[in-house]
Amino acid sequence: MANDARHVVVLGIDGLRPDLVTESNMPHLAALAKDGTWNRRHTTVFPSETRGALTALATGATAQVNGVAGNQFYVRGTSPDQVFTETTHDWWAADERLAGNLVKAPSISEVLHQAGRPFAVVTSSGPGALPALNWKGQQRGQTGFNVRHPQIGYPHSFAARAHRSLKIPAGGTSADGPMTAFRVFEREVWPYDKPAASILWCTEVDSVSHLHGLQSSQLLAEMRACDDVIGELRAWRDAQPERDSITLFIVSDHGHVTIGGTVNVADALCQA
């Protein structure tokens, strides 16, 4: 690898609202923003659902171009059944049904593969997150691992090594997912491949927001756990000989709305 090679590490925090990022809630992220650049006009895709947003992140294209319109969607002119993206099986079944055209835009996985540069994705998210971020990466010999679903990992030699090195249970880790994902990257990905681009994706903030709400103590605890990972990631970067060539991005796929009630859309339409 050339000495002037650049490296990008993206840490994604699923469902993190930017207005919740304060020095008291997430001191490491606040400090990173102060020392770097905060993009206050960055917006997500519509509909703002995780796997549609992750596909947009991986391809740099909206759903109208990349073909993945959300967590589940219909494709006009094909089977009347919905396309689901919850599991890896859903992705492959949908791609087969769509004659290999589920994801229609080139992705970072494809571009880096063509350039002969390594790419890695490590997640603590649901099983559908890894194919969204690195669709067909296994076929390209790239690196992928899900600490919550460790059966989803490739290549097998790396996945077996990471599984045993970090003592990840066969059923996946149920706690400390973000930090475990970072440790997999730190110990088992970077020393071996030094990827041109790496994505670490953590779902815990999103999960507790759905379960407990935006003002919950559970949400604050998960935000701080992710903030601890940001502190570790920054310290890791600063300790590397390549530190001047490593760029860190902290991103989210969407936020959560604050609501005071619900609306029955069918009833509202009938009344109108």
PDB file of C-alpha atoms in Angstrom:
ATOM      1  CA  MET A   1       0.000   0.000   0.000  1.00  0.00           C
ATOM      2  CA  ALA A   2       1.275   3.464  -0.857  1.00  0.00           C
ATOM      3  CA  ASN A   3       2.580   5.559   2.005  1.00  0.00           C
ATOM      4  CA  ASP A   4       0.241   8.419   1.095  1.00  0.00           C
ATOM      5  CA  ALA A   5      -2.894   6.229   1.113  1.00  0.00           C
ATOM      6  CA  ARG A   6      -5.899   7.785   2.803  1.00  0.00           C
ATOM      7  CA  HIS A   7      -8.237   6.025   5.191  1.00  0.00           C
ATOM      8  CA  VAL A   8     -11.789   6.908   6.229  1.00  0.00           C
ATOM      9  CA  VAL A   9     -13.534   5.456   9.271  1.00  0.00           C
ATOM     10  CA  VAL A  10     -17.274   6.109   9.543  1.00  0.00           C
ATOM     11  CA  LEU A  11     -19.011   5.497  12.876  1.00  0.00           C
ATOM     12  CA  GLY A  12     -22.780   5.440  12.454  1.00  0.00           C
ATOM     13  CA  ILE A  13     -25.116   5.878  15.423  1.00  0.00           C
ATOM     14  CA  ASP A  14     -28.559   4.747  14.350  1.00  0.00           C
ATOM     15  CA  GLY A  15     -31.404   7.102  15.247  1.00  0.00           C
ATOM     16  CA  LEU A  16     -29.305   9.808  16.917  1.00  0.00           C
ATOM     17  CA  ARG A  17     -30.962  13.226  16.869  1.00  0.00           C
ATOM     18  CA  PRO A  18     -28.381  16.010  16.522  1.00  0.00           C
ATOM     19  CA  ASP A  19     -30.150  18.288  19.002  1.00  0.00           C
ATOM     20  CA  LEU A  20     -29.515  15.678  21.716  1.00  0.00           C
ATOM     21  CA  VAL A  21     -25.750  15.927  21.203  1.00  0.00           C
ATOM     22  CA  THR A  22     -24.560  18.163  24.033  1.00  0.00           C
ATOM     23  CA  GLU A  23     -21.380  18.374  26.073  1.00  0.00           C
ATOM     24  CA  SER A  24     -23.147  16.712  29.001  1.00  0.00           C
ATOM     25  CA  ASN A  25     -24.805  13.931  26.980  1.00  0.00           C
ATOM     26  CA  MET A  26     -21.961  13.135  24.565  1.00  0.00           C
ATOM     27  CA  PRO A  27     -18.769  14.986  25.565  1.00  0.00           C
ATOM     28  CA  HIS A  28     -16.478  13.104  23.157  1.00  0.00           C
ATOM     29  CA  LEU A  29     -18.709  13.786  20.152  1.00  0.00           C
ATOM     30  CA  ALA A  30     -19.154  17.415  21.172  1.00  0.00           C
ATOM     31  CA  ALA A  31     -15.376  17.804  21.454  1.00  0.00           C
ATOM     32  CA  LEU A  32     -14.827  16.145  18.076  1.00  0.00           C
ATOM     33  CA  ALA A  33     -17.353  18.503  16.492  1.00  0.00           C
ATOM     34  CA  LYS A  34     -15.627  21.489  18.072  1.00  0.00           C
ATOM     35  CA  ASP A  35     -12.232  20.375  16.758  1.00  0.00           C
ATOM     36  CA  GLY A  36     -13.520  19.367  13.343  1.00  0.00           C
ATOM     37  CA  THR A  37     -16.523  20.151  11.162  1.00  0.00           C
ATOM     38  CA  TRP A  38     -20.212  19.855  12.029  1.00  0.00           C
ATOM     39  CA  ASN A  39     -22.536  19.607   9.016  1.00  0.00           C
ATOM     40  CA  ARG A  40     -25.748  21.195  10.279  1.00  0.00           C
ATOM     41  CA  ARG A  41     -27.590  21.000   6.944  1.00  0.00           C
ATOM     42  CA  HIS A  42     -27.091  17.299   6.315  1.00  0.00           C
ATOM     43  CA  THR A  43     -30.397  15.521   5.691  1.00  0.00           C
ATOM     44  CA  THR A  44     -31.450  11.916   5.346  1.00  0.00           C
ATOM     45  CA  VAL A  45     -33.452  10.234   2.591  1.00  0.00           C
ATOM     46  CA  PHE A  46     -37.210   9.824   2.341  1.00  0.00           C
ATOM     47  CA  PRO A  47     -38.627   7.686   3.775  1.00  0.00           C
ATOM     48  CA  SER A  48     -36.170   8.025   6.660  1.00  0.00           C
ATOM     49  CA  GLU A  49     -35.864   4.327   7.452  1.00  0.00           C
ATOM     50  CA  THR A  50     -32.625   2.648   8.410  1.00  0.00           C
ATOM     51  CA  ARG A  51     -31.899   0.217   5.604  1.00  0.00           C
ATOM     52  CA  GLY A  52     -32.956   2.650   2.911  1.00  0.00           C
ATOM     53  CA  ALA A  53     -30.713   5.278   4.502  1.00  0.00           C
ATOM     54  CA  LEU A  54     -27.813   2.829   4.820  1.00  0.00           C
ATOM     55  CA  THR A  55     -28.094   1.915   1.150  1.00  0.00           C
ATOM     56  CA  ALA A  56     -28.051   5.620   0.328  1.00  0.00           C
ATOM     57  CA  LEU A  57     -24.940   6.037   2.478  1.00  0.00           C
ATOM     58  CA  ALA A  58     -23.218   3.117   0.747  1.00  0.00           C
ATOM     59  CA  THR A  59     -24.139   4.232  -2.774  1.00  0.00           C
ATOM     60  CA  GLY A  60     -24.292   8.008  -2.444  1.00  0.00           C
ATOM     61  CA  ALA A  61     -27.634   7.835  -4.239  1.00  0.00           C
ATOM     62  CA  THR A  62     -31.277   8.309  -3.293  1.00  0.00           C
ATOM     63  CA  ALA A  63     -33.845   5.512  -3.372  1.00  0.00           C
ATOM     64  CA  GLN A  64     -35.045   6.628  -6.811  1.00  0.00           C
ATOM     65  CA  VAL A  65     -31.566   5.785  -8.110  1.00  0.00           C
ATOM     66  CA  ASN A  66     -30.346   2.932  -5.895  1.00  0.00           C
ATOM     67  CA  GLY A  67     -33.643   1.033  -5.779  1.00  0.00           C
ATOM     68  CA  VAL A  68     -33.969   0.470  -2.006  1.00  0.00           C
ATOM     69  CA  ALA A  69     -36.865   2.629  -0.831  1.00  0.00           C
ATOM     70  CA  GLY A  70     -36.900   1.693   2.853  1.00  0.00           C
ATOM     71  CA  ASN A  71     -37.074  -1.201   5.257  1.00  0.00           C
ATOM     72  CA  GLN A  72     -39.872  -2.722   3.170  1.00  0.00           C
ATOM     73  CA  PHE A  73     -41.366  -1.492  -0.068  1.00  0.00           C
ATOM     74  CA  TYR A  74     -43.113  -2.390  -3.302  1.00  0.00           C
ATOM     75  CA  VAL A  75     -41.477  -2.445  -6.720  1.00  0.00           C
ATOM     76  CA  ARG A  76     -43.826  -1.346  -9.478  1.00  0.00           C
ATOM     77  CA  GLY A  77     -44.203  -3.753 -12.367  1.00  0.00           C
ATOM     78  CA  THR A  78     -43.047  -6.814 -10.428  1.00  0.00           C
ATOM     79  CA  SER A  79     -44.657  -9.236  -7.986  1.00  0.00           C
ATOM     80  CA  PRO A  80     -47.358  -7.599  -5.812  1.00  0.00           C
ATOM     81  CA  ASP A  81     -45.514  -8.796  -2.714  1.00  0.00           C
ATOM     82  CA  GLN A  82     -43.431  -6.397  -0.665  1.00  0.00           C
ATOM     83  CA  VAL A  83     -39.645  -6.426  -0.708  1.00  0.00           C
ATOM     84  CA  PHE A  84     -38.269  -6.951   2.801  1.00  0.00           C
ATOM     85  CA  THR A  85     -34.739  -6.110   3.992  1.00  0.00           C
ATOM     86  CA  GLU A  86     -34.776  -7.298   7.603  1.00  0.00           C
ATOM     87  CA  THR A  87     -32.491 -10.323   7.137  1.00  0.00           C
ATOM     88  CA  THR A  88     -29.726 -11.328   4.756  1.00  0.00           C
ATOM     89  CA  HIS A  89     -32.143 -13.925   3.359  1.00  0.00           C
ATOM     90  CA  ASP A  90     -34.578 -11.132   2.488  1.00  0.00           C
ATOM     91  CA  TRP A  91     -31.879  -9.283   0.536  1.00  0.00           C
ATOM     92  CA  TRP A  92     -30.862 -12.308  -1.502  1.00  0.00           C
ATOM     93  CA  ALA A  93     -34.468 -13.400  -2.110  1.00  0.00           C
ATOM     94  CA  ALA A  94     -35.361  -9.906  -3.308  1.00  0.00           C
ATOM     95  CA  ASP A  95     -32.297  -9.725  -5.547  1.00  0.00           C
ATOM     96  CA  GLU A  96     -33.203 -13.053  -7.113  1.00  0.00           C
ATOM     97  CA  ARG A  97     -36.770 -11.905  -7.646  1.00  0.00           C
ATOM     98  CA  LEU A  98     -35.530  -8.673  -9.272  1.00  0.00           C
ATOM     99  CA  ALA A  99     -33.060 -10.469 -11.560  1.00  0.00           C
ATOM    100  CA  GLY A 100     -30.003  -9.106  -9.750  1.00  0.00           C
ATOM    101  CA  ASN A 101     -31.248  -5.516  -9.685  1.00  0.00           C
ATOM    102  CA  LEU A 102     -32.163  -4.990  -6.039  1.00  0.00           C
ATOM    103  CA  VAL A 103     -29.389  -2.407  -5.590  1.00  0.00           C
ATOM    104  CA  LYS A 104     -29.102  -0.556  -8.883  1.00  0.00           C
ATOM    105  CA  ALA A 105     -26.416   2.034  -8.072  1.00  0.00           C
ATOM    106  CA  PRO A 106     -22.674   1.372  -7.671  1.00  0.00           C
ATOM    107  CA  SER A 107     -21.622   1.254  -4.022  1.00  0.00           C
ATOM    108  CA  ILE A 108     -18.466   2.108  -2.131  1.00  0.00           C
ATOM    109  CA  SER A 109     -17.907  -1.648  -1.884  1.00  0.00           C
ATOM    110  CA  GLU A 110     -17.882  -1.979  -5.668  1.00  0.00           C
ATOM    111  CA  VAL A 111     -15.784   1.139  -6.277  1.00  0.00           C
ATOM    112  CA  LEU A 112     -13.077   0.169  -3.779  1.00  0.00           C
ATOM    113  CA  HIS A 113     -13.007  -3.390  -5.086  1.00  0.00           C
ATOM    114  CA  GLN A 114     -12.398  -2.117  -8.608  1.00  0.00           C
ATOM    115  CA  ALA A 115      -9.613   0.107  -7.264  1.00  0.00           C
ATOM    116  CA  GLY A 116      -7.986  -2.787  -5.405  1.00  0.00           C
ATOM    117  CA  ARG A 117      -8.510  -1.108  -2.002  1.00  0.00           C
ATOM    118  CA  PRO A 118      -9.867  -2.983   1.062  1.00  0.00           C
ATOM    119  CA  PHE A 119     -13.245  -2.178   2.609  1.00  0.00           C
ATOM    120  CA  ALA A 120     -14.698  -3.331   5.938  1.00  0.00           C
ATOM    121  CA  VAL A 121     -18.036  -3.091   7.748  1.00  0.00           C
ATOM    122  CA  VAL A 122     -18.628  -4.084  11.379  1.00  0.00           C
ATOM    123  CA  THR A 123     -22.083  -3.653  12.919  1.00  0.00           C
ATOM    124  CA  SER A 124     -23.937  -4.185  16.167  1.00  0.00           C
ATOM    125  CA  SER A 125     -27.217  -3.820  14.316  1.00  0.00           C
ATOM    126  CA  GLY A 126     -29.887  -6.098  12.920  1.00  0.00           C
ATOM    127  CA  PRO A 127     -28.989  -8.741  10.334  1.00  0.00           C
ATOM    128  CA  GLY A 128     -30.115  -6.547   7.426  1.00  0.00           C
ATOM    129  CA  ALA A 129     -27.654  -3.733   8.173  1.00  0.00           C
ATOM    130  CA  LEU A 130     -24.575  -5.505   6.846  1.00  0.00           C
ATOM    131  CA  PRO A 131     -25.944  -6.194   3.342  1.00  0.00           C
ATOM    132  CA  ALA A 132     -27.270  -2.616   3.214  1.00  0.00           C
ATOM    133  CA  LEU A 133     -23.801  -1.226   3.888  1.00  0.00           C
ATOM    134  CA  ASN A 134     -21.772  -3.808   1.964  1.00  0.00           C
ATOM    135  CA  TRP A 135     -24.052  -5.464  -0.579  1.00  0.00           C
ATOM    136  CA  LYS A 136     -22.264  -8.459  -2.132  1.00  0.00           C
ATOM    137  CA  GLY A 137     -19.070  -7.616  -0.267  1.00  0.00           C
ATOM    138  CA  GLN A 138     -18.504 -11.267   0.545  1.00  0.00           C
ATOM    139  CA  GLN A 139     -18.312 -12.060  -3.168  1.00  0.00           C
ATOM    140  CA  ARG A 140     -15.638  -9.361  -3.506  1.00  0.00           C
ATOM    141  CA  GLY A 141     -13.483 -10.759  -0.710  1.00  0.00           C
ATOM    142  CA  GLN A 142     -14.189  -7.813   1.598  1.00  0.00           C
ATOM    143  CA  THR A 143     -14.631  -7.853   5.369  1.00  0.00           C
ATOM    144  CA  GLY A 144     -17.943  -7.887   7.216  1.00  0.00           C
ATOM    145  CA  PHE A 145     -19.065  -8.832  10.710  1.00  0.00           C
ATOM    146  CA  ASN A 146     -22.135  -8.420  12.919  1.00  0.00           C
ATOM    147  CA  VAL A 147     -21.405  -8.733  16.645  1.00  0.00           C
ATOM    148  CA  ARG A 148     -25.092  -9.292  17.469  1.00  0.00           C
ATOM    149  CA  HIS A 149     -25.421 -11.964  14.797  1.00  0.00           C
ATOM    150  CA  PRO A 150     -21.902 -13.448  14.540  1.00  0.00           C
ATOM    151  CA  GLN A 151     -22.995 -16.092  12.054  1.00  0.00           C
ATOM    152  CA  ILE A 152     -23.087 -13.166   9.613  1.00  0.00           C
ATOM    153  CA  GLY A 153     -19.435 -12.562   8.863  1.00  0.00           C
ATOM    154  CA  TYR A 154     -16.887 -12.901   6.085  1.00  0.00           C
ATOM    155  CA  PRO A 155     -14.374 -14.038   5.102  1.00  0.00           C
ATOM    156  CA  HIS A 156     -14.736 -17.091   7.325  1.00  0.00           C
ATOM    157  CA  SER A 157     -11.140 -17.049   8.540  1.00  0.00           C
ATOM    158  CA  PHE A 158     -11.519 -13.461   9.788  1.00  0.00           C
ATOM    159  CA  ALA A 159     -14.968 -14.083  11.303  1.00  0.00           C
ATOM    160  CA  ALA A 160     -13.731 -17.146  13.199  1.00  0.00           C
ATOM    161  CA  ARG A 161     -10.708 -15.224  14.471  1.00  0.00           C
ATOM    162  CA  ALA A 162     -12.784 -12.245  15.605  1.00  0.00           C
ATOM    163  CA  HIS A 163     -15.395 -14.496  17.223  1.00  0.00           C
ATOM    164  CA  ARG A 164     -12.788 -16.263  19.350  1.00  0.00           C
ATOM    165  CA  SER A 165     -10.481 -13.325  19.980  1.00  0.00           C
ATOM    166  CA  LEU A 166     -13.231 -11.200  21.520  1.00  0.00           C
ATOM    167  CA  LYS A 167     -15.075 -14.173  23.066  1.00  0.00           C
ATOM    168  CA  ILE A 168     -18.317 -13.219  21.343  1.00  0.00           C
ATOM    169  CA  PRO A 169     -21.059 -15.696  22.285  1.00  0.00           C
ATOM    170  CA  ALA A 170     -22.390 -17.889  19.498  1.00  0.00           C
ATOM    171  CA  GLY A 171     -25.756 -16.207  19.927  1.00  0.00           C
ATOM    172  CA  GLY A 172     -24.218 -12.750  19.659  1.00  0.00           C
ATOM    173  CA  THR A 173     -23.491 -10.072  22.205  1.00  0.00           C
ATOM    174  CA  SER A 174     -26.503  -8.658  24.041  1.00  0.00           C
ATOM    175  CA  ALA A 175     -24.634  -5.796  25.721  1.00  0.00           C
ATOM    176  CA  ASP A 176     -21.797  -3.428  24.842  1.00  0.00           C
ATOM    177  CA  GLY A 177     -22.513  -3.864  21.130  1.00  0.00           C
ATOM    178  CA  PRO A 178     -20.937  -0.574  19.997  1.00  0.00           C
ATOM    179  CA  MET A 179     -17.728  -1.127  21.968  1.00  0.00           C
ATOM    180  CA  THR A 180     -17.518  -4.747  20.807  1.00  0.00           C
ATOM    181  CA  ALA A 181     -17.887  -3.615  17.192  1.00  0.00           C
ATOM    182  CA  PHE A 182     -15.074  -1.120  17.704  1.00  0.00           C
ATOM    183  CA  ARG A 183     -12.827  -3.775  19.301  1.00  0.00           C
ATOM    184  CA  VAL A 184     -13.389  -6.068  16.313  1.00  0.00           C
ATOM    185  CA  PHE A 185     -12.267  -3.245  14.045  1.00  0.00           C
ATOM    186  CA  GLU A 186      -9.355  -2.219  16.271  1.00  0.00           C
ATOM    187  CA  ARG A 187      -7.954  -5.696  16.913  1.00  0.00           C
ATOM    188  CA  GLU A 188      -9.013  -7.877  13.995  1.00  0.00           C
ATOM    189  CA  VAL A 189      -9.637  -5.599  11.009  1.00  0.00           C
ATOM    190  CA  TRP A 190      -7.211  -2.682  11.026  1.00  0.00           C
ATOM    191  CA  PRO A 191      -3.972  -4.562  11.888  1.00  0.00           C
ATOM    192  CA  TYR A 192      -4.546  -7.012   9.029  1.00  0.00           C
ATOM    193  CA  ASP A 193      -6.061  -4.889   6.220  1.00  0.00           C
ATOM    194  CA  LYS A 194      -5.870  -1.153   7.031  1.00  0.00           C
ATOM    195  CA  PRO A 195      -8.999  -0.595   4.898  1.00  0.00           C
ATOM    196  CA  ALA A 196      -9.328   2.432   2.689  1.00  0.00           C
ATOM    197  CA  ALA A 197     -12.811   2.825   4.153  1.00  0.00           C
ATOM    198  CA  SER A 198     -14.419   1.241   7.199  1.00  0.00           C
ATOM    199  CA  ILE A 199     -17.951   1.591   8.538  1.00  0.00           C
ATOM    200  CA  LEU A 200     -18.904   0.782  12.135  1.00  0.00           C
ATOM    201  CA  TRP A 201     -22.688   0.837  12.563  1.00  0.00           C
ATOM    202  CA  CYS A 202     -24.413   0.762  15.966  1.00  0.00           C
ATOM    203  CA  THR A 203     -28.172   0.382  16.449  1.00  0.00           C
ATOM    204  CA  GLU A 204     -28.604   0.742  20.202  1.00  0.00           C
ATOM    205  CA  VAL A 205     -29.674   4.415  20.352  1.00  0.00           C
ATOM    206  CA  ASP A 206     -32.389   3.745  17.785  1.00  0.00           C
ATOM    207  CA  SER A 207     -33.634   0.641  19.602  1.00  0.00           C
ATOM    208  CA  VAL A 208     -34.066   2.326  22.981  1.00  0.00           C
ATOM    209  CA  SER A 209     -35.650   5.395  21.366  1.00  0.00           C
ATOM    210  CA  HIS A 210     -38.372   3.143  19.959  1.00  0.00           C
ATOM    211  CA  LEU A 211     -38.804   1.258  23.227  1.00  0.00           C
ATOM    212  CA  HIS A 212     -38.451   3.963  25.860  1.00  0.00           C
ATOM    213  CA  GLY A 213     -38.710   7.378  24.193  1.00  0.00           C
ATOM    214  CA  LEU A 214     -36.504  10.407  23.711  1.00  0.00           C
ATOM    215  CA  GLN A 215     -36.452  11.548  27.335  1.00  0.00           C
ATOM    216  CA  SER A 216     -35.686   8.146  28.827  1.00  0.00           C
ATOM    217  CA  SER A 217     -32.744   7.258  31.044  1.00  0.00           C
ATOM    218  CA  GLN A 218     -32.185   4.224  28.819  1.00  0.00           C
ATOM    219  CA  LEU A 219     -31.612   6.466  25.813  1.00  0.00           C
ATOM    220  CA  LEU A 220     -29.123   8.632  27.687  1.00  0.00           C
ATOM    221  CA  ALA A 221     -27.217   5.522  28.790  1.00  0.00           C
ATOM    222  CA  GLU A 222     -26.927   4.242  25.206  1.00  0.00           C
ATOM    223  CA  MET A 223     -25.869   7.654  23.927  1.00  0.00           C
ATOM    224  CA  ARG A 224     -23.092   7.729  26.510  1.00  0.00           C
ATOM    225  CA  ALA A 225     -22.047   4.189  25.579  1.00  0.00           C
ATOM    226  CA  CYS A 226     -21.708   5.285  21.944  1.00  0.00           C
ATOM    227  CA  ASP A 227     -19.882   8.415  23.070  1.00  0.00           C
ATOM    228  CA  ASP A 228     -17.381   6.200  24.902  1.00  0.00           C
ATOM    229  CA  VAL A 229     -16.723   4.462  21.578  1.00  0.00           C
ATOM    230  CA  ILE A 230     -16.104   7.833  19.934  1.00  0.00           C
ATOM    231  CA  GLY A 231     -13.531   8.600  22.629  1.00  0.00           C
ATOM    232  CA  GLU A 232     -11.854   5.230  22.061  1.00  0.00           C
ATOM    233  CA  LEU A 233     -11.952   5.694  18.289  1.00  0.00           C
ATOM    234  CA  ARG A 234     -10.330   9.095  18.504  1.00  0.00           C
ATOM    235  CA  ALA A 235      -7.638   7.828  20.894  1.00  0.00           C
ATOM    236  CA  TRP A 236      -7.015   4.881  18.553  1.00  0.00           C
ATOM    237  CA  ARG A 237      -6.636   7.208  15.563  1.00  0.00           C
ATOM    238  CA  ASP A 238      -4.225   9.491  17.412  1.00  0.00           C
ATOM    239  CA  ALA A 239      -2.040   6.500  18.350  1.00  0.00           C
ATOM    240  CA  GLN A 240      -1.620   5.235  14.768  1.00  0.00           C
ATOM    241  CA  PRO A 241       1.480   5.962  12.669  1.00  0.00           C
ATOM    242  CA  GLU A 242      -1.002   6.735   9.857  1.00  0.00           C
ATOM    243  CA  ARG A 243      -3.011   9.146  12.033  1.00  0.00           C
ATOM    244  CA  ASP A 244      -2.559  12.099   9.675  1.00  0.00           C
ATOM    245  CA  SER A 245      -4.122  10.094   6.856  1.00  0.00           C
ATOM    246  CA  ILE A 246      -7.128   8.791   8.868  1.00  0.00           C
ATOM    247  CA  THR A 247     -10.358  10.795   8.684  1.00  0.00           C
ATOM    248  CA  LEU A 248     -13.191  10.125  11.127  1.00  0.00           C
ATOM    249  CA  PHE A 249     -16.849  10.696  10.315  1.00  0.00           C
ATOM    250  CA  ILE A 250     -19.660  10.365  12.870  1.00  0.00           C
ATOM    251  CA  VAL A 251     -23.054  10.070  11.170  1.00  0.00           C
ATOM    252  CA  SER A 252     -26.636   9.030  11.778  1.00  0.00           C
ATOM    253  CA  ASP A 253     -29.251   7.683   9.404  1.00  0.00           C
ATOM    254  CA  HIS A 254     -32.271   9.481  10.859  1.00  0.00           C
ATOM    255  CA  GLY A 255     -33.621  10.945  14.063  1.00  0.00           C
ATOM    256  CA  HIS A 256     -36.872  10.393  15.931  1.00  0.00           C
ATOM    257  CA  VAL A 257     -39.924  12.641  15.998  1.00  0.00           C
ATOM    258  CA  THR A 258     -41.452  14.077  19.144  1.00  0.00           C
ATOM    259  CA  ILE A 259     -45.173  13.336  19.129  1.00  0.00           C
ATOM    260  CA  GLY A 260     -48.045  13.999  21.506  1.00  0.00           C
ATOM    261  CA  GLY A 261     -50.509  11.538  19.992  1.00  0.00           C
ATOM    262  CA  THR A 262     -51.338   9.379  17.011  1.00  0.00           C
ATOM    263  CA  VAL A 263     -53.574   9.827  13.972  1.00  0.00           C
ATOM    264  CA  ASN A 264     -55.664   7.151  12.279  1.00  0.00           C
ATOM    265  CA  VAL A 265     -54.956   7.960   8.632  1.00  0.00           C
ATOM    266  CA  ALA A 266     -57.913   5.921   7.304  1.00  0.00           C
ATOM    267  CA  ASP A 267     -60.378   7.720   9.564  1.00  0.00           C
ATOM    268  CA  ALA A 268     -58.881  11.115   8.709  1.00  0.00           C
ATOM    269  CA  LEU A 269     -59.238  10.421   4.989  1.00  0.00           C
ATOM    270  CA  CYS A 270     -62.828   9.280   5.414  1.00  0.00           C
ATOM    271  CA  GLN A 271     -63.688  12.405   7.368  1.00  0.00           C
ATOM    272  CA  ALA A 272     -62.143  14.527   4.609  1.00  0.00           C
TER     273      ALA A 272
END
